[in-house]
Structure formats: structure tokens, C-alpha cells
Coordinates of C-alpha atoms and ligand atoms in Angstrom, one line a residue:
X34 CA -3.0 -7.0 26.7
X35 CA -2.1 -8.1 23.1
X36 CA 1.5 -9.3 22.7
X37 CA 3.0 -8.0 19.5
X38 CA 6.2 -9.1 17.7
X39 CA 8.0 -8.1 14.5
X40 CA 9.8 -10.5 12.2
X41 CA 12.3 -8.8 9.9
X42 CA 13.6 -5.6 11.5
X43 CA 15.4 -4.1 8.6
X44 CA 14.5 -0.8 7.0
X45 CA 10.8 -1.1 7.4
X46 CA 10.4 -3.6 10.3
X47 CA 12.3 -1.6 12.8
X48 CA 9.7 1.2 12.4
X49 CA 7.0 -1.4 13.2
X50 CA 8.9 -2.2 16.4
X51 CA 9.1 1.4 17.3
X52 CA 5.4 2.1 16.7
X53 CA 4.3 -1.0 18.7
X54 CA 6.7 0.1 21.5
X55 CA 5.0 3.6 21.5
X56 CA 1.5 2.2 21.6
X57 CA -0.2 3.1 24.8
X58 CA -3.3 1.0 25.1
X59 CA -3.7 -2.7 25.1
X60 CA -0.7 -3.7 22.9
X61 CA 2.8 -4.6 24.2
X62 CA 5.9 -5.3 22.0
X63 CA 7.4 -8.5 23.4
X64 CA 10.0 -9.5 20.9
X65 CA 11.7 -9.0 17.5
X66 CA 13.3 -11.6 15.2
X67 CA 15.7 -11.2 12.3
X68 CA 18.2 -13.6 10.8
X69 CA 20.8 -10.9 10.9
X70 CA 22.2 -11.0 14.5
X71 CA 23.3 -7.4 14.5
X72 CA 19.9 -6.1 13.3
X73 CA 17.9 -8.0 15.8
X74 CA 20.2 -7.1 18.7
X75 CA 20.1 -3.4 17.8
X76 CA 16.4 -3.2 17.7
X77 CA 15.9 -5.5 20.7
X78 CA 18.3 -3.5 22.9
X79 CA 16.9 -0.2 21.7
X80 CA 13.3 -1.1 22.7
X81 CA 14.3 -3.3 25.6
X82 CA 12.6 -6.5 24.3
X83 CA 13.7 -10.0 23.7
X84 CA 15.5 -10.5 20.4
X85 CA 16.0 -13.7 18.3
X86 CA 17.8 -14.8 15.1
X87 CA 15.3 -17.7 14.8
X88 CA 11.7 -16.6 14.4
X89 CA 10.4 -20.1 15.2
X90 CA 12.1 -20.0 18.5
X91 CA 10.7 -16.6 19.2
X92 CA 7.2 -17.9 18.4
X93 CA 7.7 -20.9 20.7
X94 CA 9.0 -18.9 23.6
X95 CA 7.1 -15.6 23.4
X96 CA 3.7 -16.8 22.0
X97 CA 2.7 -13.4 20.5
X98 CA -0.9 -12.7 19.6
X99 CA 0.0 -10.7 16.6
X100 CA 3.0 -10.2 14.3
X101 CA 4.2 -7.7 11.7
X102 CA 6.0 -9.6 9.0
X103 CA 8.6 -7.3 7.3
X104 CA 11.0 -9.9 6.0
X105 CA 11.8 -9.8 2.2
X106 CA 8.8 -10.4 0.0
X107 CA 10.0 -13.8 -1.2
X108 CA 9.7 -15.1 2.4
X109 CA 6.2 -13.8 3.1
X110 CA 4.5 -17.1 2.1
X111 CA 6.7 -19.5 4.2
X112 CA 6.8 -17.3 7.3
X113 CA 3.2 -16.2 6.9
X114 CA 2.1 -19.8 6.7
X115 CA 3.9 -20.7 9.9
X116 CA 2.2 -17.7 11.7
X117 CA -1.3 -18.5 10.5
X118 CA -0.9 -22.2 11.3
X119 CA -0.2 -21.1 14.9
X120 CA -3.3 -18.9 14.9
X121 CA -1.3 -15.7 15.1
X122 CA -2.9 -12.6 13.5
X123 CA -0.6 -10.9 11.1
X124 CA 0.1 -7.8 9.1
X125 CA 2.3 -8.6 6.1
X126 CA 4.3 -5.8 4.6
X127 CA 3.3 -5.1 1.0
X128 CA 3.4 -6.8 -1.4
X129 CA 1.3 -9.6 0.1
X130 CA 3.5 -12.3 -1.7
X131 CA 5.5 -12.9 -4.8
X132 CA 2.8 -14.7 -6.8
X133 CA -1.0 -14.8 -6.9
X134 CA -1.0 -18.5 -5.9
X135 CA 1.1 -17.8 -2.8
X136 CA -1.1 -14.8 -1.8
X137 CA -4.3 -16.9 -2.4
X138 CA -2.9 -19.7 -0.2
X139 CA -2.2 -17.3 2.6
X140 CA -5.7 -15.8 2.4
X141 CA -7.4 -19.3 2.3
X142 CA -5.4 -20.5 5.3
X143 CA -6.1 -17.3 7.3
X144 CA -9.8 -17.8 6.6
X145 CA -9.7 -21.4 7.7
X146 CA -7.9 -20.6 10.9
X147 CA -9.9 -17.6 11.7
X148 CA -6.8 -15.4 11.7
X149 CA -6.9 -11.7 10.8
X150 CA -4.7 -10.9 7.8
X151 CA -3.8 -7.4 6.8
X152 CA -1.4 -6.0 4.2
X153 CA 0.8 -3.0 4.7
X154 CA -0.6 -0.7 2.1
X155 CA 0.4 2.2 4.2
X156 CA -0.5 5.1 1.8
X157 CA -4.2 4.5 2.6
X158 CA -3.3 5.9 6.1
X159 CA -1.5 9.0 4.8
X160 CA -3.6 11.8 6.2
X161 CA -3.6 13.7 2.9
X162 CA -5.0 10.6 1.1
X163 CA -7.6 10.1 3.8
X164 CA -8.8 13.7 3.3
X165 CA -8.7 13.3 -0.5
X166 CA -10.7 10.1 -0.2
X167 CA -13.3 11.8 2.0
X168 CA -13.7 14.7 -0.4
X169 CA -13.9 12.4 -3.5
X170 CA -16.7 10.5 -1.8
X171 CA -18.5 13.8 -1.1
X172 CA -18.4 14.4 -4.9
X173 CA -16.1 17.5 -4.8
X174 CA -14.3 16.5 -8.0
X175 CA -17.5 15.5 -9.8
X176 CA -17.1 12.7 -12.3
X177 CA -13.4 11.5 -12.3
X178 CA -11.7 11.5 -15.7
X179 CA -8.1 10.7 -14.7
X180 CA -6.0 9.5 -11.8
X181 CA -2.3 10.0 -12.2
X182 CA 0.3 8.6 -9.8
X183 CA 4.0 9.4 -9.7
X184 CA 6.4 7.6 -7.5
X185 CA 10.1 8.1 -8.3
X186 CA 13.0 7.1 -6.2
X187 CA 16.7 6.5 -6.0
X188 CA 17.7 2.8 -6.3
X189 CA 17.2 0.7 -3.1
X190 CA 20.0 -1.8 -3.3
X191 CA 18.6 -3.8 -0.3
X192 CA 15.5 -5.0 -2.4
X193 CA 16.8 -8.1 -4.1
X194 CA 13.8 -10.2 -4.8
X195 CA 11.2 -7.9 -6.4
X196 CA 11.0 -5.6 -9.4
X197 CA 9.8 -2.0 -9.2
X198 CA 6.2 -2.9 -10.2
X199 CA 5.3 -5.2 -7.3
X200 CA 7.6 -3.5 -4.9
X201 CA 6.8 0.2 -5.5
X202 CA 3.9 0.6 -8.0
X203 CA 1.8 -1.7 -5.8
X204 CA 1.4 1.4 -3.5
X205 CA -0.3 3.3 -6.3
X206 CA -2.3 0.4 -7.6
X207 CA -3.7 0.0 -4.2
X208 CA -4.4 3.7 -3.9
X209 CA -6.2 3.7 -7.3
X210 CA -8.4 0.8 -6.2
X211 CA -9.1 2.6 -2.9
X212 CA -9.8 6.1 -4.2
X213 CA -11.9 4.9 -7.2
X214 CA -14.3 3.1 -4.8
X215 CA -16.5 0.6 -6.6
X216 CA -14.9 1.3 -9.9
X217 CA -12.5 -1.4 -11.2
X218 CA -9.7 -1.6 -13.7
X219 CA -10.9 -3.4 -16.8
X220 CA -7.9 -3.0 -19.2
X221 CA -4.3 -2.2 -18.6
X222 CA -1.0 -1.8 -20.5
X223 CA 2.5 -1.5 -19.1
X224 CA 5.9 -0.6 -20.4
X225 CA 9.0 -1.5 -18.3
X226 CA 12.7 -1.0 -18.6
X227 CA 15.7 -2.8 -16.9
X228 CA 18.3 -0.1 -16.7
X229 CA 20.1 -1.0 -13.4
X230 CA 19.0 -4.6 -12.6
X231 CA 19.8 -7.4 -15.0
X232 CA 16.9 -9.6 -14.0
X233 CA 14.1 -7.2 -12.8
X234 CA 12.5 -4.1 -14.1
X235 CA 13.4 -0.8 -12.4
X236 CA 11.3 1.6 -14.6
X237 CA 7.6 1.3 -15.1
X238 CA 4.9 3.3 -16.9
X239 CA 1.4 2.0 -16.9
X240 CA -2.0 2.9 -18.3
X241 CA -5.3 1.6 -16.9
X242 CA -8.9 1.9 -18.0
X243 CA -11.6 1.8 -15.4
X244 CA -15.1 0.5 -15.8
X245 CA -16.4 4.1 -15.5
X246 CA -14.1 5.1 -18.4
X247 CA -11.7 6.9 -16.2
X248 CA -8.0 6.6 -17.1
X249 CA -5.3 5.7 -14.7
X250 CA -1.6 6.7 -15.3
X251 CA 1.3 5.3 -13.4
X252 CA 4.9 6.6 -13.5
X253 CA 7.1 4.7 -11.2
X254 CA 10.8 4.1 -11.1
X255 CA 14.0 3.5 -9.1
X256 CA 16.2 5.6 -11.4
X257 CA 15.5 9.1 -10.1
X258 CA 18.1 10.7 -7.8
X259 CA 15.3 12.3 -5.7
X260 CA 12.1 11.0 -4.1
X261 CA 8.8 12.0 -5.6
X262 CA 5.4 10.8 -4.5
X263 CA 2.5 12.6 -6.1
X264 CA -1.1 11.9 -7.0
X265 CA -3.4 14.0 -9.2
X266 CA -7.0 13.5 -9.9
X267 CA -8.8 15.4 -12.7
X268 CA -12.5 15.5 -12.4
X269 CA -15.3 17.5 -14.0
X270 CA -15.3 20.0 -11.1
X271 CA -11.6 20.5 -10.8
X272 CA -8.1 19.0 -10.1
X273 CA -6.9 17.5 -6.8
X274 CA -3.1 17.5 -6.4
X275 CA -1.7 15.6 -3.5
X276 CA 1.9 15.4 -2.3
X277 CA 2.2 12.3 -0.3
X278 CA 5.6 13.1 1.2
X279 CA 4.7 16.6 2.5
X280 CA 1.1 15.5 3.2
X281 CA -0.3 18.4 1.3
X282 CA -3.5 18.6 -0.7
X283 CA -4.7 21.3 -3.1
X284 CA -7.9 21.7 -5.1
X285 CA -7.9 23.7 -8.4
X286 CA -11.5 24.6 -9.1
X287 CA -13.0 24.5 -12.6
X288 CA -14.8 27.8 -12.5
X289 CA -17.1 26.8 -15.5
X290 CA -18.5 23.8 -13.6
X291 CA -22.0 24.4 -12.2
X292 CA -21.9 25.1 -8.5
X293 CA -24.8 22.8 -7.8
X294 CA -23.7 19.6 -9.5
X295 CA -26.2 17.0 -10.6
X296 CA -26.0 14.3 -13.1
X297 CA -28.1 16.3 -15.6
X298 CA -25.7 19.2 -15.6
X299 CA -23.8 19.7 -18.8
X300 CA -20.2 20.9 -18.7
X301 CA -19.6 23.7 -21.2
X302 CA -15.9 24.2 -20.7
X303 CA -13.0 24.3 -18.3
X304 CA -11.5 27.5 -16.9
X305 CA -9.3 28.4 -14.0
X306 CA -11.0 29.1 -10.8
X307 CA -10.0 29.4 -7.1
X308 CA -7.2 27.3 -5.7
X309 CA -7.9 25.8 -2.3
X310 CA -5.1 24.6 0.1
X311 CA -6.8 22.0 2.2
X312 CA -5.8 21.8 5.9
X313 CA -4.5 18.4 6.8
X314 CA -4.1 17.1 10.4
X315 CA -0.8 15.3 10.0
X316 CA 0.0 12.0 11.6
X317 CA 2.4 9.1 11.0
X318 CA 0.8 6.7 8.5
X319 CA 2.5 3.7 10.0
X320 CA 1.0 4.5 13.5
X321 CA -2.5 4.8 12.0
X322 CA -2.0 1.5 10.0
X323 CA -0.9 -0.5 13.1
X324 CA -3.7 1.0 15.2
X325 CA -6.1 -0.1 12.5
X326 CA -4.6 -3.6 12.6
X327 CA -4.5 -4.0 16.4
X328 CA -8.0 -2.6 16.7
X329 CA -9.2 -5.2 14.2
X330 CA -7.5 -8.0 16.2
X331 CA -8.9 -6.6 19.5
X332 CA -12.4 -6.3 18.2
X333 CA -12.4 -9.3 15.8
X334 CA -13.3 -7.1 12.9
X335 CA -11.9 -6.7 9.3
X336 CA -8.9 -4.4 9.0
X337 CA -9.0 -1.5 6.5
X338 CA -6.7 -3.3 4.1
X339 CA -7.7 -7.0 3.8
X340 CA -5.7 -9.9 2.4
X341 CA -8.1 -9.8 -0.5
X342 CA -7.1 -6.1 -1.2
X343 CA -3.4 -7.2 -1.1
X344 CA -4.1 -10.0 -3.6
X345 CA -6.1 -7.8 -6.0
X346 CA -3.3 -5.3 -6.0
X347 CA -0.7 -8.0 -6.6
X348 CA -2.7 -9.5 -9.5
X349 CA -2.9 -6.1 -11.2
X350 CA 0.8 -5.5 -10.6
X351 CA 1.7 -8.9 -12.1
X352 CA -0.6 -8.2 -15.1
X353 CA 1.3 -5.0 -15.7
X354 CA 4.5 -6.9 -15.7
X355 CA 3.0 -9.5 -18.1
X356 CA 1.7 -6.8 -20.4
X357 CA 5.1 -5.2 -20.6
X358 CA 6.7 -8.5 -21.4
X359 CA 4.2 -9.3 -24.2
X360 CA 3.8 -5.8 -25.5
X361 CA 0.0 -6.3 -25.4
X362 CA -2.8 -4.7 -23.4
X363 CA -4.6 -7.1 -21.0
X364 CA -8.4 -7.1 -20.5
X365 CA -9.4 -7.9 -17.0
X366 CA -12.9 -9.1 -17.6
X367 CA -12.8 -11.2 -14.5
X368 CA -12.9 -8.0 -12.4
X369 CA -15.7 -6.3 -14.3
X370 CA -18.8 -6.0 -12.0
X371 CA -22.0 -6.5 -13.9
Ligands
NAD160 N1 5.1 -0.2 3.4 C1 6.2 0.4 2.9 O1 6.2 1.6 2.6 C2 7.4 -0.4 2.7 C3 8.7 0.2 2.6 C4 9.8 -0.6 2.5 C5 9.7 -2.0 2.5 N2 8.4 -2.5 2.6 C6 8.3 -4.0 2.5 O2 8.9 -4.6 3.7 C7 9.5 -5.8 3.4 C8 11.0 -5.7 3.9 O3 11.6 -4.7 3.2 P1 12.8 -3.8 3.8 O4 13.0 -2.6 2.9 O5 12.6 -3.5 5.2 O6 14.0 -4.8 3.6 P2 15.3 -5.0 4.5 O7 16.2 -5.8 3.7 O8 15.8 -3.6 4.9 O9 14.7 -5.8 5.7 C9 14.4 -7.1 5.7 C10 14.9 -7.8 7.0 O10 14.5 -9.1 7.0 C11 15.5 -9.9 7.5 N3 15.3 -11.3 7.2 C12 15.7 -12.0 6.0 N4 15.4 -13.3 6.1 C13 14.9 -13.5 7.3 C14 14.4 -14.6 8.0 N5 14.4 -15.8 7.5 N6 13.8 -14.4 9.3 C15 13.8 -13.2 9.9 N7 14.3 -12.1 9.3 C16 14.8 -12.2 8.0 C17 16.8 -9.3 6.9 O11 17.9 -9.7 7.7 C18 16.4 -7.8 7.0 O12 16.9 -7.2 8.2 C19 9.3 -6.0 1.9 O13 8.2 -6.9 1.7 C20 9.1 -4.6 1.4 O14 8.3 -4.7 0.2 C21 7.3 -1.8 2.7

């Protein structure tokens, strides 16, 4: 039986506690810790587990095998280091850390200590994304021309230590890396705006160029009074449209594309064809994410989202912020695979 604990049981962490509590096989939630006494007591009492305001005391007394770390991003490095030093496997909520150096240090230490490190890029476990990924790999879209992500939200006043690019757009950057497979971003350009925060951006629009020539478009902000999470992928054979909130996936077929697609086929135009609503077997993404992580711990294998994935995504997010500050596009030659 693996003993699980959660550090930081605010808006996200309390869901980790619930999901661990509901796990049936081989994992037991033993404790939660949060510096806010009311928060830790509320979650501890709800799930009938030990609760602490001092996470070090919790680690000393409960000796968990694995931990979800869902404290604010600025604390990921210091708390993550303490966990890894003790040999505790950990899933760090996204983004991995505040800076590339901090993220790299966590990865290096985890490798040295033989600790499994995963990052909470939860959208990979959205069933609509999983189905989309499967169909892209089968070649249903043909050559991909464009991937367009839209993630618009009201303002989350609780997030005090990260701007909208690393906090929110990191979901879409990770999805682009995931769905584009071996393709990599080789050039990017960002524009940001600070409309509500005085010190951090809360609106972001980004453009990315992939090695394959595909174009990535990101439209992300905290200034929209409703929640939108959409992804569209335009390919030679048609358009995928995915709603990540309702977990729906549609395919708009390009009728002009040859039905038997091969690399020699020439596309002579684009016209409206059939529209396919793709059946999705819905599940809770967080439950799938934590199952993936605990399986990785139980079997000593790599999780679906590695620390390295988290770091690459953070790098790209910070490059977008830098590009917006300088007004210049950034070439990412370091990532181009020869
Ligand atoms: N995967 C997702 O979809 C998703 C969604 C929201 C947040 N997050 C991530 O989760 C993390 C937390 O965000 P949130 O929205 O839950 O924030 P939050 O403010 O609601 O929760 C953070 C909690 O950490 C606690 N905390 C602060 N300092 C602590 C310490 N030293 N020891 C223990 N606990 C401490 C706070 O009291 C608070 O309860 C962030 O990294 C955020 O990016 C991920």
C-alpha cells in the first residue's frame, strides 16, 4: 500500500486529496498539510486523515511514499527539494517552477535520488484530448497546418505569484508539444498586456512556428467574464474542434481531400464535407492523472508527463514572456532536432 499526502490543499490541492481518498487499489491518503489552519482542518476532517499546518512535521510523522505538491508556484522549488531529498516521489502542480534554473535543479535532484517526478499538466488526461491525440497519430487530419488554443477566464485573485503565461498558457503550450508529437517549436512571438495586475501580464496572444512549418496560435487571458477552453487543429484532411470543458470533439471533413491519403497526393482545394461528432468516454482528468502517477511509482516507470516535459513547457512560456517584453520574435534553435 502506497501512502499518499497532499501539500497545499487550496483550490487545486483539495481535489488531489479527494481523488487519492477515492482510489481503490494500492494507494491510501494518509495526511494533508497547508499553512492555512482552516484549510488543512477542513480537508483533513472531510476525508478523515491527519492534517498539519507544518508540512515538515507531516513528513516526519507520516512518512508518505508519494506527495502531490499544490502550494503556490513560488514554493515548488523549496518544498519539492525537501521532498526529493527524503526520497519521496512527487507530482508538482503546473507550472513546474517559477524559473528554468529552479525547474532544472528539481529534475537533476530527482534523477540523482531516483525519485519519480511528474508535473500536473492535466489536460493531457482530458478524454477529448486523448481521443484527439489518438486520431491525429492515425493521420486523420493529414498534414497539420495550424493548432489554435483558446483559454479565457475570469480573474483568479488567489494566484499572486505567476502571470497568465506561465499559470494558464502553460496548459496549451504543453498540449501543443504533446499533440504535435516529435515536432518542436522553432520560433515564437508573444504579445502581452497588464490590464488588471500592476506587476504581471493577464492577457497573452502568442504565435509559434513548428519545425514542420505548422503554425501555433495561443489566445489566453484572465479578463473574460466566462470560461472558454477550446482547441482547433486544421489539417489537409479537415478540421478538429475540441471543447475541453464539455469534453466534446468534432471533425469537419475536407471533402476535396483524397480518401486514401498518401504523401504523393496533391490537394486541389478545400470544400465542406461531412461533420463527425466523435463519441468520448468521459472521465475526470485529475483521476486519470493521479492514476498515471501512482502507477508510475508502483511500477518504477516514467509517468506520462515527466519533469523534463514540465521544464520544456516552462522554457517556452518564459520565452513568450521575454518576446513580449522585447517586442522581438525568439528563435529556439536549441530545440530544433536535426
Ligand atoms: N492543473 C490545474 O488545472 C491547476 C489549476 C489550478 C491551480 N493549479 C496549480 O496549483 C498550484 C496551487 O494553486 P491553487 O489555485 O490551488 O492556489 P490556492 O491559493 O487556492 O492554494 C494554494 C494553497 O497552498 C497553501 N500554502 C501556501 N504556503 C504553504 C506552505 N508553505 N505549506 C503548505 N501550504 C501552503 C495555501 O494556504 C493554499 O491553501 C499552483 O501551482 C497552480 O498553478 C493547477
